[in-house]
mmCIF file of C-alpha atoms in Angstrom:
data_model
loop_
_atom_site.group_PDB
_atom_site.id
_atom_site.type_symbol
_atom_site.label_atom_id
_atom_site.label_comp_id
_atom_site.label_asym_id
_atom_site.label_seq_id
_atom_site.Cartn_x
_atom_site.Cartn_y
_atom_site.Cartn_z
ATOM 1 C CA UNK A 45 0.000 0.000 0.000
ATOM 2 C CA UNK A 46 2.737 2.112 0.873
ATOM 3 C CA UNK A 47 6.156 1.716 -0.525
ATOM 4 C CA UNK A 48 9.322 4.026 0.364
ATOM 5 C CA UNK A 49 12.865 3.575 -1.231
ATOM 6 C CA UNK A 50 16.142 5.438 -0.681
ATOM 7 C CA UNK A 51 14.556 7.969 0.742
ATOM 8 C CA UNK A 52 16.400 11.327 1.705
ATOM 9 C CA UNK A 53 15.430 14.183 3.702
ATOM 10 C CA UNK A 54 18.500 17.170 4.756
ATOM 11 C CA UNK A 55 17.254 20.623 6.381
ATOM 12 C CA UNK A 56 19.597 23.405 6.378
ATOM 13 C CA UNK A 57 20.433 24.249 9.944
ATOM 14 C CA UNK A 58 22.568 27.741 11.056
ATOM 15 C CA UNK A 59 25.802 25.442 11.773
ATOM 16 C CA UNK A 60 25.349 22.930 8.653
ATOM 17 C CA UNK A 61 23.224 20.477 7.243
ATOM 18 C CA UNK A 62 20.936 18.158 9.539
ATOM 19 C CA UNK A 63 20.363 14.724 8.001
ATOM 20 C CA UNK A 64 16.915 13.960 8.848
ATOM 21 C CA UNK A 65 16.303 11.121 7.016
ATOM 22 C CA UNK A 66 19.139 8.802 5.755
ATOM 23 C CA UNK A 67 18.193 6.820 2.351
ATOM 24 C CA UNK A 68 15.127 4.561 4.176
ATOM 25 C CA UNK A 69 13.536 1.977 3.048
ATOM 26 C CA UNK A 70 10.026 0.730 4.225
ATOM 27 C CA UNK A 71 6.663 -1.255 3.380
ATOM 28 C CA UNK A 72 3.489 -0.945 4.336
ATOM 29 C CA UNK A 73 0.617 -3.697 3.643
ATOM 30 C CA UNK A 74 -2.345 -2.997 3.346
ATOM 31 C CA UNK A 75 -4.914 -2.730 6.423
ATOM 32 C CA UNK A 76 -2.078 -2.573 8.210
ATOM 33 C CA UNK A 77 -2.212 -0.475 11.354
ATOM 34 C CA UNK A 78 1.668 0.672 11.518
ATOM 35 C CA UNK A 79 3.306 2.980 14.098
ATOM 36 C CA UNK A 80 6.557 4.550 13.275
ATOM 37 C CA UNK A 81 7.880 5.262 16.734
ATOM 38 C CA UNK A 82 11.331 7.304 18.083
ATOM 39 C CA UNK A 83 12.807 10.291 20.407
ATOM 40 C CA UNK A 84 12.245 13.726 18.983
ATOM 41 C CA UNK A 85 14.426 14.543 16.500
ATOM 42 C CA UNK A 86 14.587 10.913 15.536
ATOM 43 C CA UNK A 87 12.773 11.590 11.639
ATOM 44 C CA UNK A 88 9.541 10.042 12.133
ATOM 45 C CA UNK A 89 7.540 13.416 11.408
ATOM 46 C CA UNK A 90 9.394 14.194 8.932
ATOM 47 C CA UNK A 91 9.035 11.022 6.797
ATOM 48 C CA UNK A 92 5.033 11.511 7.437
ATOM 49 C CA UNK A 93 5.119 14.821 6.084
ATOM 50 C CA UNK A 94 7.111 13.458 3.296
ATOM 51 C CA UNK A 95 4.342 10.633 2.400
ATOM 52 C CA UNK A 96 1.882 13.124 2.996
ATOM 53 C CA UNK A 97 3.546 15.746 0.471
ATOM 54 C CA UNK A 98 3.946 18.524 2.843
ATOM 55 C CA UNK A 99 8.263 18.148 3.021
ATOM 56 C CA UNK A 100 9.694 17.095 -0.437
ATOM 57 C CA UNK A 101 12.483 14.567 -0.178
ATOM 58 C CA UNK A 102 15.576 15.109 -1.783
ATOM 59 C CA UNK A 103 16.103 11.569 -3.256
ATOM 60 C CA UNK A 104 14.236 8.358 -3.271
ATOM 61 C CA UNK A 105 10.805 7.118 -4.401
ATOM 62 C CA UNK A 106 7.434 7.133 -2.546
ATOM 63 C CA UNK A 107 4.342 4.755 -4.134
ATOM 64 C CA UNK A 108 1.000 4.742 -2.589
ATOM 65 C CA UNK A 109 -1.298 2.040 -3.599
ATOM 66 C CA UNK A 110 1.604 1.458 -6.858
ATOM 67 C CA UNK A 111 1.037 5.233 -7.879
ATOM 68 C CA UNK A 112 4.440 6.937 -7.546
ATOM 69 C CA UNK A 113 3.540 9.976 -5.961
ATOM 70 C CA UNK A 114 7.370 11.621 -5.007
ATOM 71 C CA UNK A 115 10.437 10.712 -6.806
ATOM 72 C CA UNK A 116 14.081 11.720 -8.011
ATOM 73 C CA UNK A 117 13.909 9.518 -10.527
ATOM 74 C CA UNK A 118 12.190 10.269 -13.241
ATOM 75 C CA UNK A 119 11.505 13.726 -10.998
ATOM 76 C CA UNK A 120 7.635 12.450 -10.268
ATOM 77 C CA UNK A 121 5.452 15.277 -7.702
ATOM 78 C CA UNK A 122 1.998 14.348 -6.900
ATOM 79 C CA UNK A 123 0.483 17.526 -3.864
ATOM 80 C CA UNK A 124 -0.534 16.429 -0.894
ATOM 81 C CA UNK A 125 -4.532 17.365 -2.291
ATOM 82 C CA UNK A 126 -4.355 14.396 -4.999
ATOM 83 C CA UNK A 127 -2.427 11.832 -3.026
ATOM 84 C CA UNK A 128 -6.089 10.905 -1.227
ATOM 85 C CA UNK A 129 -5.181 10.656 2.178
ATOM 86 C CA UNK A 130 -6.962 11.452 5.577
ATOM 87 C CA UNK A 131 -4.673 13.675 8.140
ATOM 88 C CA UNK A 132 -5.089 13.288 12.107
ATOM 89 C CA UNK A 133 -2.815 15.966 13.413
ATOM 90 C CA UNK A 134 -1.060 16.316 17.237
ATOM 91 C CA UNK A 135 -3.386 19.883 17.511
ATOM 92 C CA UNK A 136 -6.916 18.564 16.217
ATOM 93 C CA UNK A 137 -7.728 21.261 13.800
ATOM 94 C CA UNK A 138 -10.784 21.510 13.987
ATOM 95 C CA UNK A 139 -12.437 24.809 12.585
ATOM 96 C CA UNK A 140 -13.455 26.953 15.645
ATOM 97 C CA UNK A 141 -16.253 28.465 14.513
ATOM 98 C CA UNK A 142 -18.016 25.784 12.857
ATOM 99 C CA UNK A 143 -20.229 22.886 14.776
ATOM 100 C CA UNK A 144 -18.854 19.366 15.037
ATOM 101 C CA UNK A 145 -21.368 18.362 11.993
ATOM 102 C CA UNK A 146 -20.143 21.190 9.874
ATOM 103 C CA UNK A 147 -16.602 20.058 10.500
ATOM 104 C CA UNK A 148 -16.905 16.902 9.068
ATOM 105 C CA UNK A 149 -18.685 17.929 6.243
ATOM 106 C CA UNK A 150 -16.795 20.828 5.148
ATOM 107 C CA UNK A 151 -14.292 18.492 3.169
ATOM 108 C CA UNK A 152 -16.682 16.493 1.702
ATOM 109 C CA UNK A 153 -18.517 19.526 0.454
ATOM 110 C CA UNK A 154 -15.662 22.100 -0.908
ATOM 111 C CA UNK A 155 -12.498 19.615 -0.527
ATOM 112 C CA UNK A 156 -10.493 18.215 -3.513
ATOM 113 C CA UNK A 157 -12.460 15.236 -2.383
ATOM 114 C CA UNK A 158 -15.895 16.379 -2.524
ATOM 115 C CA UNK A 159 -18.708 14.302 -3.467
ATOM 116 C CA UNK A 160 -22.496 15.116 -4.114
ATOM 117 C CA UNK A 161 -24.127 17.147 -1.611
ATOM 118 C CA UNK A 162 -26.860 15.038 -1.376
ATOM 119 C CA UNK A 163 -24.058 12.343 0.094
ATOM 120 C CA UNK A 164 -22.403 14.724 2.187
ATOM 121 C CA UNK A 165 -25.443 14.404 5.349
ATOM 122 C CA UNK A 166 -25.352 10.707 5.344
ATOM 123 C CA UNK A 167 -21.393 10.372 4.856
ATOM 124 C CA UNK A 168 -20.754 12.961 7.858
ATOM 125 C CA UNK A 169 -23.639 10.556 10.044
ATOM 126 C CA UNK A 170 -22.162 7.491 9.613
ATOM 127 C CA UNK A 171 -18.966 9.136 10.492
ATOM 128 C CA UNK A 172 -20.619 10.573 13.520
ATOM 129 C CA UNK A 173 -22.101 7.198 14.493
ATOM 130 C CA UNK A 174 -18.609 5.469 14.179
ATOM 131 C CA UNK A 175 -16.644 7.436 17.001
ATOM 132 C CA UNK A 176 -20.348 7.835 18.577
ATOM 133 C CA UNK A 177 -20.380 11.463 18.811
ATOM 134 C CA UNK A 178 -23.804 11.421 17.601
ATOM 135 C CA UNK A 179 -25.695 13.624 20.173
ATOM 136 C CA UNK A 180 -22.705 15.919 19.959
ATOM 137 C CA UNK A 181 -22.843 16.821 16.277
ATOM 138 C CA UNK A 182 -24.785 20.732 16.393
ATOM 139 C CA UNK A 183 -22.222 21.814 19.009
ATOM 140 C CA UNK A 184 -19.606 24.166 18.662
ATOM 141 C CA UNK A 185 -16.467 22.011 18.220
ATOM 142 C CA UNK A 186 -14.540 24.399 20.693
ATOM 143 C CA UNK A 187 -17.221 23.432 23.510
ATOM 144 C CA UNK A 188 -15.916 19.508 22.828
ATOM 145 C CA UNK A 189 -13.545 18.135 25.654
ATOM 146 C CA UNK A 190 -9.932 17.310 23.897
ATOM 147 C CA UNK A 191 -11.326 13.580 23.782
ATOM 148 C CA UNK A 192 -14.096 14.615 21.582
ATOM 149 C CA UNK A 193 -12.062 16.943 19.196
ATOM 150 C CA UNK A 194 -9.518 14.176 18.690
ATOM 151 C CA UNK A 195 -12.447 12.212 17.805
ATOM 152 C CA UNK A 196 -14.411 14.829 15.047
ATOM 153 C CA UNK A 197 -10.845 14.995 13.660
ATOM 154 C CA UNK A 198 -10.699 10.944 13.512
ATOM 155 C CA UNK A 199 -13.813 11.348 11.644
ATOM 156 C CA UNK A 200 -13.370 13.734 9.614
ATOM 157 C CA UNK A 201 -10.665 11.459 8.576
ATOM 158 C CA UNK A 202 -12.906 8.765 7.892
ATOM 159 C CA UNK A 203 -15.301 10.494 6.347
ATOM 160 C CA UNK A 204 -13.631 11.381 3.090
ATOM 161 C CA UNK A 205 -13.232 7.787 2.734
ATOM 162 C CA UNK A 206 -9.684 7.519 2.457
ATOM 163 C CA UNK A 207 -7.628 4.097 1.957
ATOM 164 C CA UNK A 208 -4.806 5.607 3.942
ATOM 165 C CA UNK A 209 -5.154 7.554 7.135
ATOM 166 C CA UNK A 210 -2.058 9.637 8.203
ATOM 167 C CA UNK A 211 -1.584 10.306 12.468
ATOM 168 C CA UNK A 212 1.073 12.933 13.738
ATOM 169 C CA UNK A 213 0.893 11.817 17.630
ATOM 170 C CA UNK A 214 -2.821 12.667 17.964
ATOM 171 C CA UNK A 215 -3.026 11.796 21.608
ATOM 172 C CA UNK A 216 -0.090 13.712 22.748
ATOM 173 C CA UNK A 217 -2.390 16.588 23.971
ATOM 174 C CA UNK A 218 -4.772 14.246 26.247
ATOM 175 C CA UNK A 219 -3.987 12.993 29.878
ATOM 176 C CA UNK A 220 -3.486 9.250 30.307
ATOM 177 C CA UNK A 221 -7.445 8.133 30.788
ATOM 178 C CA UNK A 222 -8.370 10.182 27.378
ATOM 179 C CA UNK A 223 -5.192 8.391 24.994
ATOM 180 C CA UNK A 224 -6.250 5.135 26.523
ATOM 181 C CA UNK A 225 -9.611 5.805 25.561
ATOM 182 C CA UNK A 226 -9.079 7.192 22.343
ATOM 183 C CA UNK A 227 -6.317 4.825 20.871
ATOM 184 C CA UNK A 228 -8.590 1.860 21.470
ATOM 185 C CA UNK A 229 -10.723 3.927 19.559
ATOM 186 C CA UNK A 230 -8.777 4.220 16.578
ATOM 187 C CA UNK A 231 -7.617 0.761 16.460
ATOM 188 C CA UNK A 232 -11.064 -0.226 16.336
ATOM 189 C CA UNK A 233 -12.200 1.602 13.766
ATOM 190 C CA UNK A 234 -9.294 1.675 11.686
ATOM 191 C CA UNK A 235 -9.837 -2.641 11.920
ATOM 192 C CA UNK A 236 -13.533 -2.372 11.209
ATOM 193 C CA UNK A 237 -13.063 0.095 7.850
ATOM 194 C CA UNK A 238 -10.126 -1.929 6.564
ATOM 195 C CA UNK A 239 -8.240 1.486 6.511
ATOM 196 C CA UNK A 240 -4.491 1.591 6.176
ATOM 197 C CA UNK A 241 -2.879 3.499 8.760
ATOM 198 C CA UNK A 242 0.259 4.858 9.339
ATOM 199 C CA UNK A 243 0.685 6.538 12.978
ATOM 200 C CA UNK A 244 3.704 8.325 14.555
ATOM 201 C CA UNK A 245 3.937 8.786 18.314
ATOM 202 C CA UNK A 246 6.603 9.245 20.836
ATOM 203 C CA UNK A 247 4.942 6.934 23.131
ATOM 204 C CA UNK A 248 6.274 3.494 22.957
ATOM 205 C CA UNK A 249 3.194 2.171 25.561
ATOM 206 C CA UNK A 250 0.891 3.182 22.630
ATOM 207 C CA UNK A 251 2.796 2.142 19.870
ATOM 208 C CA UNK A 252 2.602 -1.442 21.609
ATOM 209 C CA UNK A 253 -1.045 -1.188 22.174
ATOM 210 C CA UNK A 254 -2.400 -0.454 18.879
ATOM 211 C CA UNK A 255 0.150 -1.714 16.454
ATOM 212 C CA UNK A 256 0.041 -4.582 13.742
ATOM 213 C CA UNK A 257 3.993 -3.793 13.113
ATOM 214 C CA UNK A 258 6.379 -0.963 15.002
ATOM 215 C CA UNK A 259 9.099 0.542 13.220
ATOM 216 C CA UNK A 260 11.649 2.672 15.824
ATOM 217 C CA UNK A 261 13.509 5.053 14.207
ATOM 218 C CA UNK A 262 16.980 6.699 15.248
ATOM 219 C CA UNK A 263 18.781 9.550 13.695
ATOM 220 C CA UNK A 264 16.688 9.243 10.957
ATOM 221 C CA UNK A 265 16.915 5.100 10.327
ATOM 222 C CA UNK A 266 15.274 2.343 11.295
ATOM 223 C CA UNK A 267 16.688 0.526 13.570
ATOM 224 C CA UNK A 268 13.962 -2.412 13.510
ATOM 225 C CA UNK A 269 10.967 -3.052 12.037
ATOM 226 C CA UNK A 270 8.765 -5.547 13.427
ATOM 227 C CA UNK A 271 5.604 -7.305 15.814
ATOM 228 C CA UNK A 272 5.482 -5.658 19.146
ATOM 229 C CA UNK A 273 6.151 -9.105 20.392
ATOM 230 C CA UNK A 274 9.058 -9.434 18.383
ATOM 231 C CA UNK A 275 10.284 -6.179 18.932
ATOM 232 C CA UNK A 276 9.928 -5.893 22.876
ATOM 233 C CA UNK A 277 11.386 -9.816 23.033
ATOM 234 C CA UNK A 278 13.550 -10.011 20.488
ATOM 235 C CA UNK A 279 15.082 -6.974 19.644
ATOM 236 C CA UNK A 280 18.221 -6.462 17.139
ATOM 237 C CA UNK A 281 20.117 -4.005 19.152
ATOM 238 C CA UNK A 282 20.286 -2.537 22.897
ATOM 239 C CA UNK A 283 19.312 0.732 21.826
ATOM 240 C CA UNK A 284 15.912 -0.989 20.760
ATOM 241 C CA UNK A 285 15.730 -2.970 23.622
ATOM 242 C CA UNK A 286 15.743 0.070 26.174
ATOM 243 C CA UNK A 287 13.590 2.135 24.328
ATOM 244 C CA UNK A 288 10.607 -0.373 24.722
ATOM 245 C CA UNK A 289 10.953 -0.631 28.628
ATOM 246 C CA UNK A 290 13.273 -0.769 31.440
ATOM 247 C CA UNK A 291 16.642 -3.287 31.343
ATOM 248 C CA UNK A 292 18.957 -4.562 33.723
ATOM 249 C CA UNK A 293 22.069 -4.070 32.278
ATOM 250 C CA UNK A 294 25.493 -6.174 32.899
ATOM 251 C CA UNK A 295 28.451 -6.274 31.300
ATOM 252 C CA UNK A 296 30.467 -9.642 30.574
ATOM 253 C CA UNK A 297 32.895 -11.767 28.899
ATOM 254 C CA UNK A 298 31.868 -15.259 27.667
ATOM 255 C CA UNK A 299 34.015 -18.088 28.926
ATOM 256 C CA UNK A 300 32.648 -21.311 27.405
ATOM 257 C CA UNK A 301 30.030 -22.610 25.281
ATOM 258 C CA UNK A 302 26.976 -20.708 26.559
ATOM 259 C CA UNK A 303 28.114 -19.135 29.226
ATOM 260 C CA UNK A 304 29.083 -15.734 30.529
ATOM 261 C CA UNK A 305 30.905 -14.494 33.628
ATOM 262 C CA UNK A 306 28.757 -11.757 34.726
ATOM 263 C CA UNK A 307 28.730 -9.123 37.990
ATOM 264 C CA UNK A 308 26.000 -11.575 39.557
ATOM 265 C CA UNK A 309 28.693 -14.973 38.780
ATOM 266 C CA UNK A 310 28.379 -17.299 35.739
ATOM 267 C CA UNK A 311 24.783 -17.139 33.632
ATOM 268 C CA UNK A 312 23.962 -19.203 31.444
ATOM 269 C CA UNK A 313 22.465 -17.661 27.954
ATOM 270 C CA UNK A 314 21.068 -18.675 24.644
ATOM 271 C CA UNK A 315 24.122 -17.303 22.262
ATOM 272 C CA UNK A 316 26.269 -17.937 19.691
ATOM 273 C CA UNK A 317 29.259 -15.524 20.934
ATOM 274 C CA UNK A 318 32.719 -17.021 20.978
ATOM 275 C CA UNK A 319 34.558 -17.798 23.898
ATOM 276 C CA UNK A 320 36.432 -14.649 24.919
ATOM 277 C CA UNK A 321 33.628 -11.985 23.503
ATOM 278 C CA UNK A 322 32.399 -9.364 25.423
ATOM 279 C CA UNK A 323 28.957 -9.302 25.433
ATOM 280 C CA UNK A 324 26.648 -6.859 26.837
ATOM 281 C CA UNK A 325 23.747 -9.059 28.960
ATOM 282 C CA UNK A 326 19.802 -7.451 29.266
ATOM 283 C CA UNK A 327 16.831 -9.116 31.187
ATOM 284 C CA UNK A 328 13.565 -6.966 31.938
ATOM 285 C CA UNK A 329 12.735 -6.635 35.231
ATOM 286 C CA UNK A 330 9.711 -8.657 35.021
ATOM 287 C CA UNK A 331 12.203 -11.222 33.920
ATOM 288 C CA UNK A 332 13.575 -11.426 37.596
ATOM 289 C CA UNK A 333 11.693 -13.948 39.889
ATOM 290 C CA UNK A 334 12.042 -14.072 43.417
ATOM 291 C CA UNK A 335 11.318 -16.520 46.150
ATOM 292 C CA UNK A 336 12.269 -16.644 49.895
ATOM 293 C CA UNK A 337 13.562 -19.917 49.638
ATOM 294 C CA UNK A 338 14.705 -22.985 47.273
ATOM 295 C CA UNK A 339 17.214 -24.881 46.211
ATOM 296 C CA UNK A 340 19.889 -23.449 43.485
ATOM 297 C CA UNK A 341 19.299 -24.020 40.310
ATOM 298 C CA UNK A 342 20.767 -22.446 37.010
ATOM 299 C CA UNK A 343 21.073 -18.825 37.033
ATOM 300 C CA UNK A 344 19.981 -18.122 40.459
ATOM 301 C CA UNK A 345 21.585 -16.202 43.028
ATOM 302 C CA UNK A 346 20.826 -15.363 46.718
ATOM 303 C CA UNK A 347 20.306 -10.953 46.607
ATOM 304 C CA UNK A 348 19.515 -8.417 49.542
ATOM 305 C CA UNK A 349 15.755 -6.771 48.940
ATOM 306 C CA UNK A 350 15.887 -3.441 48.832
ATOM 307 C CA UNK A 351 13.274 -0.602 48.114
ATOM 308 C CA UNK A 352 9.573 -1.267 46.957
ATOM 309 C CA UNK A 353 7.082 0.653 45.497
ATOM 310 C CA UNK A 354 3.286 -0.597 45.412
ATOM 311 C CA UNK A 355 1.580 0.075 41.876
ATOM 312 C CA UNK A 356 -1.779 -1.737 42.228
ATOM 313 C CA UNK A 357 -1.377 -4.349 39.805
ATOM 314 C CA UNK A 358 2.210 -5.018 41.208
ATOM 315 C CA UNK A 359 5.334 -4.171 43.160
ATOM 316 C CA UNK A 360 8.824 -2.291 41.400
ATOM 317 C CA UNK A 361 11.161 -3.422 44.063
ATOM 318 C CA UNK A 362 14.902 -3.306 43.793
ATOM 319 C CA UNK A 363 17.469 -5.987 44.703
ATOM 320 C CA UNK A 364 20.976 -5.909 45.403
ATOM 321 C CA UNK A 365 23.523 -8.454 44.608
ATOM 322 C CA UNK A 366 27.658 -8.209 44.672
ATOM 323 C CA UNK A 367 27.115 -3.986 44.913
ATOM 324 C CA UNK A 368 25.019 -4.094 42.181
ATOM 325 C CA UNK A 369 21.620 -2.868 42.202
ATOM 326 C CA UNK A 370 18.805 -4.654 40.098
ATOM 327 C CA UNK A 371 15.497 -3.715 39.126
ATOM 328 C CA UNK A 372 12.333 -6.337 39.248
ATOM 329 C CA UNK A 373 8.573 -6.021 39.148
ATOM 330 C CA UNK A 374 6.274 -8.983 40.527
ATOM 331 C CA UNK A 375 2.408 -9.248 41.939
ATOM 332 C CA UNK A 376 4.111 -10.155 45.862
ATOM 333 C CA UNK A 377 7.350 -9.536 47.294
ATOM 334 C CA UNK A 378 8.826 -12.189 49.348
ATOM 335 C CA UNK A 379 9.081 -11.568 53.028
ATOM 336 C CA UNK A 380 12.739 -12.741 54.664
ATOM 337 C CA UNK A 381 13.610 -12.605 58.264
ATOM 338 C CA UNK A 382 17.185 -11.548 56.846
ATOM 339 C CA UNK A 383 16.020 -9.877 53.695
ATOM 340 C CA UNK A 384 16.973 -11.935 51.429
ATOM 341 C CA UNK A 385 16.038 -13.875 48.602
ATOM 342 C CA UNK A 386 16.641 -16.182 45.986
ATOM 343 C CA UNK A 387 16.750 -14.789 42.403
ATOM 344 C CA UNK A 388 16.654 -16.532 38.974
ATOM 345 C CA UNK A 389 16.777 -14.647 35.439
ATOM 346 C CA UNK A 390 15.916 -17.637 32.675
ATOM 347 C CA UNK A 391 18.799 -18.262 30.005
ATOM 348 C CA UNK A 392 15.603 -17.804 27.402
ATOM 349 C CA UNK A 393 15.271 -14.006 29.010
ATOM 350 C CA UNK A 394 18.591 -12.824 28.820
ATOM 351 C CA UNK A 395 19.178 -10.749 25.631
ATOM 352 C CA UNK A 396 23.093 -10.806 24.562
ATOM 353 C CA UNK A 397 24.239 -7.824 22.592
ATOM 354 C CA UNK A 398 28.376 -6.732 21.745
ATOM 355 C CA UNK A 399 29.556 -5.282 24.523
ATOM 356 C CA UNK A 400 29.711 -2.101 21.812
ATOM 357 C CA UNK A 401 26.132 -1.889 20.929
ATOM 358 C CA UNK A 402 24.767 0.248 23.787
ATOM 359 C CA UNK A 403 26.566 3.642 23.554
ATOM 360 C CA UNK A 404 27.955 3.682 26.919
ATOM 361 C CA UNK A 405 27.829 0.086 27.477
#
């Protein structure tokens, strides 16, 4: 549905040139719902606006549903108005002085993408019905709650009927019950109108909840492109690994077959680094299990409990073992009349990376 090759992106900046995006590659299937995901400054905007039409790359090709719509090569330019694509931006815009109704159906009626006006009433209903803002659709769209404008701006979206739905971080401006709310919203609907969408957030708790496939990009690459399964569990690199959650980090030198000499003593791991490599070891905290007592077993040590912090659905607790301070997260925390406790990381959790691949390692 979407297909992006070599693409290039450079701003000029007061001290030079800034690279913003480095000769990418990417597909997108249809229906998919995929979230390109990164720190500021990492590109991902910028390669929407580019799809969109509203940056022009400086090399590379962009196809949308196998129409070239941007390329160097032959020099191809489609605007942004004939590349038939819906828009959900960060700041809502929605038209102030029109009424949620009239919001919807201002594109449909004086848009590039206009269709009959006798359409227009029942196009702008069903849009209505679909985010169920219904009851809400004669009122000022600047009396709406942020929730609600996100959501005439989702249909609006839908409305036009667009194949491809664009999203620059639309929930960034809600507080945490309103994005919850809303991105199960959107993954619904983009699921039950067979919509492609392409989202960009910050966020990478709602890039895991509504994704079909995560890209996270860095200094405008990709560093992997994958499940959210996959890409929490299995990433390629550390940086990928800590930017989907929390990692206890050790350094360490493998000294035989499966096996590396750690700060905690020997662990065992799942690798195929040569004797002598150092490795940089991961495990999440939810990795570490804990028990007051039991006998030793592979990749279990005895640690000193530390701090604890209660969460509701579970405890972040700390551990300490040889100086060095671990974090964990479990439903109970074991109570020890000396305050210790047996730990265990499985050789199937540990993620081995070169001791290289983590800037600061």
């Amino acid at each position: 549905m979407i297909s992006i090759s070599r693409l290039q992106k450079r701003f000029n900046v007061s001290d030079g040139v800034v690279a913003a995006i480095r000769s990418l590659d990417l597909e997108i299937a249809e229906g998919e719902l995929f979230v390109i995901v990164g720190a500021s400054g990492s590109g991902k905007t910028t390669l929407l606006r580019c799809i969109a039409g509203l940056e022009t790359p400086d090399a590379g090709e962009i196809r949308i549903a196998g129409k070239v719509v941007s390329s160097d090569n032959p020099p191809t330019w489609i605007p942004p108005q004939q590349r038939k694509l819906g828009m959900v931006f960060q700041s809502y815009a929605v038209w102030p002085h029109l009424t949620v109704c009239e919001n919807i159906a201002l594109p449909l009626a004086e848009g590039s993408q206009r269709i009959p006006r006798r359409e227009v009433a029942q196009r702008v209903q069903e849009a209505l019905r679909l985010v169920q803002l219904e009851e809400q659709s004669d009122r000022p769209a600047t009396l709406l709650s942020g929730g609600q404008q996100q959501r005439v701006a989702l249909a609006r979206a839908i409305a036009v009927n667009s194949r491809i739905v664009l999203m620059d971080e639309p929930l960034s401006n809600l507080d945490a019950r309103l994005r919850e709310e809303v991105r199960g919203k959107i993954r619904e609907l983009a699921k039950q109108l067979g919509s492609t969408v392409l989202y960009v957030t910050h966020d990478q708790i709602e890039a895991m909840a509504i994704a079909d496939k995560i890209a996270l990009m860095q200094a405008g690459e990709l560093l992997q492109v994958g499940a959210p399964f996959e890409i929490y569990h299995k990433p390629t690199c550390a940086d990928v690994a800590e930017f989907f959650g929390s990692v206890n980090w050790l350094d360490a030198q493998v000294v035989e077959a499966g096996v590396a000499d750690s700060p905690l003593g020997k662990l065992q791991i799942e690798s195929s680094s040569k004797v002598g490599d150092k490795v940089l070891l991961g495990f999440r905290p939810e990795c570490l299990s804990l028990s007051d007592s039991g006998a030793n077993c592979s990749n279990s040590f005895q640690a000193k409990i530390g701090s604890s912090t209660f969460l509701g659905d579970q405890f972040i607790y700390t551990v300490i073992v040889n100086e060095r301070q671990l974090f964990g997260k479990n439903r109970t925390i074991p109570q020890s009349p000396d305050g210790t406790a047996l730990c265990r990381v499985s050789p199937s959790d540990i993620m081995v990376f070169p001791s290289r691949s983590k800037n600061g390692g």
